[in-house]
Rosetta silent file (secondary structure, phi, psi, omega in degrees, C-alpha in Angstrom):
SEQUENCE: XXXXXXXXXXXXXXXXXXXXXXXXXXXXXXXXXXXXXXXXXXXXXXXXXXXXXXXXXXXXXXXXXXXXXXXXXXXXXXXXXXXXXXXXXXXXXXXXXXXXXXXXXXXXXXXXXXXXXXXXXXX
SCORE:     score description
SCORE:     0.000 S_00000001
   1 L     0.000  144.897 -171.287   93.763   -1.275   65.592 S_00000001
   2 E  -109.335  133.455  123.560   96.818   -3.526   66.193 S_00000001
   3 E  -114.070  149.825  175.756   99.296   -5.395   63.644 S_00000001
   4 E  -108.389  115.468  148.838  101.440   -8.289   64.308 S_00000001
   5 E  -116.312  141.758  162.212  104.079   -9.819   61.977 S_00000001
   6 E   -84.994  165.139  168.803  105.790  -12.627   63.105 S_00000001
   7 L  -173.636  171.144 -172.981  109.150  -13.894   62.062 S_00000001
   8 L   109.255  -60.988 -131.669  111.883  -16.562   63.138 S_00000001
   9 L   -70.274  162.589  157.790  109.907  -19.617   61.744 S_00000001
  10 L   177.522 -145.466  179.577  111.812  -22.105   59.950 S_00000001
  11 L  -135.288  113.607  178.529  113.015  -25.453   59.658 S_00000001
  12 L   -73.649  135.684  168.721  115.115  -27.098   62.476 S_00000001
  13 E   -99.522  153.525 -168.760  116.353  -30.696   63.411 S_00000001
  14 L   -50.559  148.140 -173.357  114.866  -32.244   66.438 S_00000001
  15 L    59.071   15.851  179.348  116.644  -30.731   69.532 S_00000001
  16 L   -85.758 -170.298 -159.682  117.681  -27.540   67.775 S_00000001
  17 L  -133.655  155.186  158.561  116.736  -23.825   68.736 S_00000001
  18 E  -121.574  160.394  172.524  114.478  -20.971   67.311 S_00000001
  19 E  -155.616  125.783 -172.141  113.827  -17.672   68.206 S_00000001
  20 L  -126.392  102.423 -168.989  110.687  -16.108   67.158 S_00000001
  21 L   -86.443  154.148 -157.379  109.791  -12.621   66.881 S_00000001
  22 E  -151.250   84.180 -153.615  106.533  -10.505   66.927 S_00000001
  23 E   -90.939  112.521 -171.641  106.871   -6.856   65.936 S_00000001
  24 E  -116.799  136.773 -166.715  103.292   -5.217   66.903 S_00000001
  25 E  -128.765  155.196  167.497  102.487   -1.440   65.498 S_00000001
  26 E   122.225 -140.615 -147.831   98.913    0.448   65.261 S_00000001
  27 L  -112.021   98.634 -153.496   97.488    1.844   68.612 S_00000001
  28 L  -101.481  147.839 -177.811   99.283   -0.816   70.827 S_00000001
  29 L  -145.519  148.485  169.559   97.927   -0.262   74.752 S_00000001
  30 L   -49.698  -36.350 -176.799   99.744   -0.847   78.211 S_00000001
  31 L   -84.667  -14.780  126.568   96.866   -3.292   79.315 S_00000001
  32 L    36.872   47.626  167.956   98.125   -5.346   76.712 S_00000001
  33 E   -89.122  108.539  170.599   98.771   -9.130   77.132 S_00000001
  34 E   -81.615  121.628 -172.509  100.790  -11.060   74.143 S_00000001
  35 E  -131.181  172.593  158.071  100.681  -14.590   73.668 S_00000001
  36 E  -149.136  156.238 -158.955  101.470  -17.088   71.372 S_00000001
  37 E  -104.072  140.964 -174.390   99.449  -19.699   69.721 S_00000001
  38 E  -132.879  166.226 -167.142  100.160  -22.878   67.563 S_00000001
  39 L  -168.202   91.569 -160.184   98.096  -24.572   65.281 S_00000001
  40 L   -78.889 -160.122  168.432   99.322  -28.024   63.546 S_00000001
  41 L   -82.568  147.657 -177.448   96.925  -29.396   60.082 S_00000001
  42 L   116.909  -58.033 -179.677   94.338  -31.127   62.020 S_00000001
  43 L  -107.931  156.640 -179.807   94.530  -30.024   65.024 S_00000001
  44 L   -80.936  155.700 -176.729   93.261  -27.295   67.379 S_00000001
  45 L   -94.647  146.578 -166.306   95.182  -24.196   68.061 S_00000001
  46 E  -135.215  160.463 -118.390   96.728  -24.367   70.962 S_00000001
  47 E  -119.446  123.746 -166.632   97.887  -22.146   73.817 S_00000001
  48 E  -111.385  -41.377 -170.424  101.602  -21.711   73.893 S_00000001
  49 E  -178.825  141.337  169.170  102.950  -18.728   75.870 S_00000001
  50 E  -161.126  170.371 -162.686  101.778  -15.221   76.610 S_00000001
  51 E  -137.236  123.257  179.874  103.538  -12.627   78.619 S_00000001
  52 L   -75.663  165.127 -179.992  101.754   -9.482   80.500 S_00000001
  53 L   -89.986  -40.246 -173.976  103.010   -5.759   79.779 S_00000001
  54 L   -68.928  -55.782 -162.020  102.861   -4.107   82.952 S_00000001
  55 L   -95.142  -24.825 -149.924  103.993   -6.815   85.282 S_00000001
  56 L    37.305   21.864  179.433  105.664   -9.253   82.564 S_00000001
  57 L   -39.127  139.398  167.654  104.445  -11.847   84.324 S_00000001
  58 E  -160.265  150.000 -154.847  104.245  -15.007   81.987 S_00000001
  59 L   -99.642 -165.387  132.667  102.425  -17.951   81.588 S_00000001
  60 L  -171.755  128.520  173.710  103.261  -21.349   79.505 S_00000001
  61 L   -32.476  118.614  175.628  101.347  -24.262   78.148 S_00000001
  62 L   -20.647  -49.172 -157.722  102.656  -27.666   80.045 S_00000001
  63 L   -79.975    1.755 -170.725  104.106  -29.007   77.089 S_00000001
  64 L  -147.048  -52.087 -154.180  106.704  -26.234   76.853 S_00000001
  65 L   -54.120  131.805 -164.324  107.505  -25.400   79.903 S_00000001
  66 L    94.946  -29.663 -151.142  111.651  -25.915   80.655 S_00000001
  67 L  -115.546  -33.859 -171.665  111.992  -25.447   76.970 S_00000001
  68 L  -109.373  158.121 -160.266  110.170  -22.310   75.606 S_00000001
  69 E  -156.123  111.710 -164.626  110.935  -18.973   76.899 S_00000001
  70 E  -126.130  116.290 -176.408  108.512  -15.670   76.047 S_00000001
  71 E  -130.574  176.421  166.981  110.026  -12.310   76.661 S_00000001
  72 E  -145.566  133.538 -172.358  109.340   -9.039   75.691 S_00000001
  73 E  -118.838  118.570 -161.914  111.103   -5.629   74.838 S_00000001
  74 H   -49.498  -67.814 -149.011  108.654   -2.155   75.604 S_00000001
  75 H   -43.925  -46.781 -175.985  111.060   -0.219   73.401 S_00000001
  76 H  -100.457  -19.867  178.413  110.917   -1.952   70.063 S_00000001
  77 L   102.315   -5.778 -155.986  107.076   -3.204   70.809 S_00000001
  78 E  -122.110  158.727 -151.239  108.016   -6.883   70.201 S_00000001
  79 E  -129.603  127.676 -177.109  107.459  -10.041   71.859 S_00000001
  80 E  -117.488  170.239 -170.184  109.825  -12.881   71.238 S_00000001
  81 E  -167.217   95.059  152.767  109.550  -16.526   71.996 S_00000001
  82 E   -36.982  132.002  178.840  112.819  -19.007   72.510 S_00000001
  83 E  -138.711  165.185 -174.492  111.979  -22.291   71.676 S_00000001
  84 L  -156.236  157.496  165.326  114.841  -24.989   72.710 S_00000001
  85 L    35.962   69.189  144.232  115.244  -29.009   72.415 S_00000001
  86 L   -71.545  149.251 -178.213  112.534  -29.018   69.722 S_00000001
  87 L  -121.030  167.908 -175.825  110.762  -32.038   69.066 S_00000001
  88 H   -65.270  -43.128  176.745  108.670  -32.882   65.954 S_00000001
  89 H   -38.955  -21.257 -162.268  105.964  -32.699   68.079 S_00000001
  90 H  -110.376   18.289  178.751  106.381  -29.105   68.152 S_00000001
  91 L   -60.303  139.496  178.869  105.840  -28.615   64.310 S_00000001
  92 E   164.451  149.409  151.163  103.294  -25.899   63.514 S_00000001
  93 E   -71.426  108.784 -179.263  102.288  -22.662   62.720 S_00000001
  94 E   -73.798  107.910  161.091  103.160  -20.404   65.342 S_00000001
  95 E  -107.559  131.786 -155.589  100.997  -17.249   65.947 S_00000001
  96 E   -72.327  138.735  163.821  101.401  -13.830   67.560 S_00000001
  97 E  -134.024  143.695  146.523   98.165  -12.785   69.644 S_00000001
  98 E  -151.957 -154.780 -147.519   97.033  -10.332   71.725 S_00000001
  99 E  -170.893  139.970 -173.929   94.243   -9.192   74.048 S_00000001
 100 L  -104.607  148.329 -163.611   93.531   -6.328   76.164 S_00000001
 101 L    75.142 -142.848 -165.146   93.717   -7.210   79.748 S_00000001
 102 L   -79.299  134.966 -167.899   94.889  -10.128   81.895 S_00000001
 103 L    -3.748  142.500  166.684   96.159  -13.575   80.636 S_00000001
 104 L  -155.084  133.646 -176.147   94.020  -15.790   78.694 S_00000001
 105 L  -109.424   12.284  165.353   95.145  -19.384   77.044 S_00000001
 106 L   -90.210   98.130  167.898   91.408  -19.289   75.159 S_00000001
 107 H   -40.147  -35.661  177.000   92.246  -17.832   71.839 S_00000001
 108 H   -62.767   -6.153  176.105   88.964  -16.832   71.274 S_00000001
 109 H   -84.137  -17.871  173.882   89.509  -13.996   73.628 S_00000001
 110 L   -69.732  130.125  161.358   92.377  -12.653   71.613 S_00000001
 111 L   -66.871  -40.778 -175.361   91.860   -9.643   69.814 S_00000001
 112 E  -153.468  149.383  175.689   94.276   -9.437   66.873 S_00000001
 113 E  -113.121  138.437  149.618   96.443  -12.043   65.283 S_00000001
 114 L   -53.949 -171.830  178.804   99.757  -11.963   62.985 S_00000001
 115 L  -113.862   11.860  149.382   99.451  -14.104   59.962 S_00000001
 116 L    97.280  147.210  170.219  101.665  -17.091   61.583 S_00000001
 117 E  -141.650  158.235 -140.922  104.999  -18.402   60.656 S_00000001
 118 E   -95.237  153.406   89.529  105.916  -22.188   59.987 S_00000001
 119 E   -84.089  100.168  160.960  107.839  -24.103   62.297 S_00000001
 120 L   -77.998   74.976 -122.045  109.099  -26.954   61.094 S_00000001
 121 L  -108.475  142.219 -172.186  111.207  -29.783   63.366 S_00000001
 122 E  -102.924 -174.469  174.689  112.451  -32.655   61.194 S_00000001
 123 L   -94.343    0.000    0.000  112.917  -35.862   63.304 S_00000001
C-alpha cells in the first residue's frame, strides 16, 4: 500500500508561481508512474502531468504545457510539480496519483491518490 500527501497549494495572483509537492511512503515500487490530476467544482478531473520512475520520461496535458513542469527526486520519494504564469483557469484541486506501470492520463487507472491540495489563482 502507497500514501501520498500533497503540499504547495495555495492562493496566487494570475501569472504567479507554485510549486507543489508529493511525498509518497508505504511499499512504493520502481515500475511506478506519478502523475498529477486536477479537479475544479463541476468539472471532471483532469489529466495534468505524470512523470515515469525508471526513465523519467514525462508527459503533460496541452493546456500546461510551456508552463507546468513535473520532476521528481528517487531519494526523498517525492514528485513535485512547477506551475508558472497561472491563470484562473487553472484553479483547482490538485492531486497526487500513481499507478504501476507505464503512463496513463485516465485516472481511473491510477492506483492510489493523496487527498488534494487547493489551488487557488485570483484574476
Amino acid at each position: 500500500q502507497v500514501q501520498l500527501v500533497e503540499s504547495g497549494g495555495g492562493l496566487v495572483q494570475a501569472g504567479g508561481s507554485l510549486r507543489l509537492s508529493c511525498a509518497a511512503s508505504g511499499r512504493t515500487s520502481s515500475t511506478y508512474t506519478m502523475g498529477w490530476f486536477r479537479q475544479a467544482p463541476g468539472k471532471d478531473r483532469e489529466f495534468v502531468a505524470a512523470i515515469g520512475h525508471i526513465s523519467t520520461s514525462t508527459w503533460y496535458a496541452d493546456s500546461v504545457k510551456g508552463r507546468f513542469t513535473i520532476s521528481r527526486d528517487n531519494v526523498k520519494n517525492t514528485v513535485y510539480l512547477q506551475m508558472n504564469s497561472l491563470t484562473p483557469e487553472d484553479t483547482a484541486v490538485y492531486y497526487c496519483a500513481v499507478k504501476n506501470g507505464y503512463y496513463s492520463a485516465v485516472y481511473s487507472l491510477y492506483n492510489y491518490w493523496g487527498q488534494g491540495t487547493q489551488v487557488t489563482v485570483s484574476p
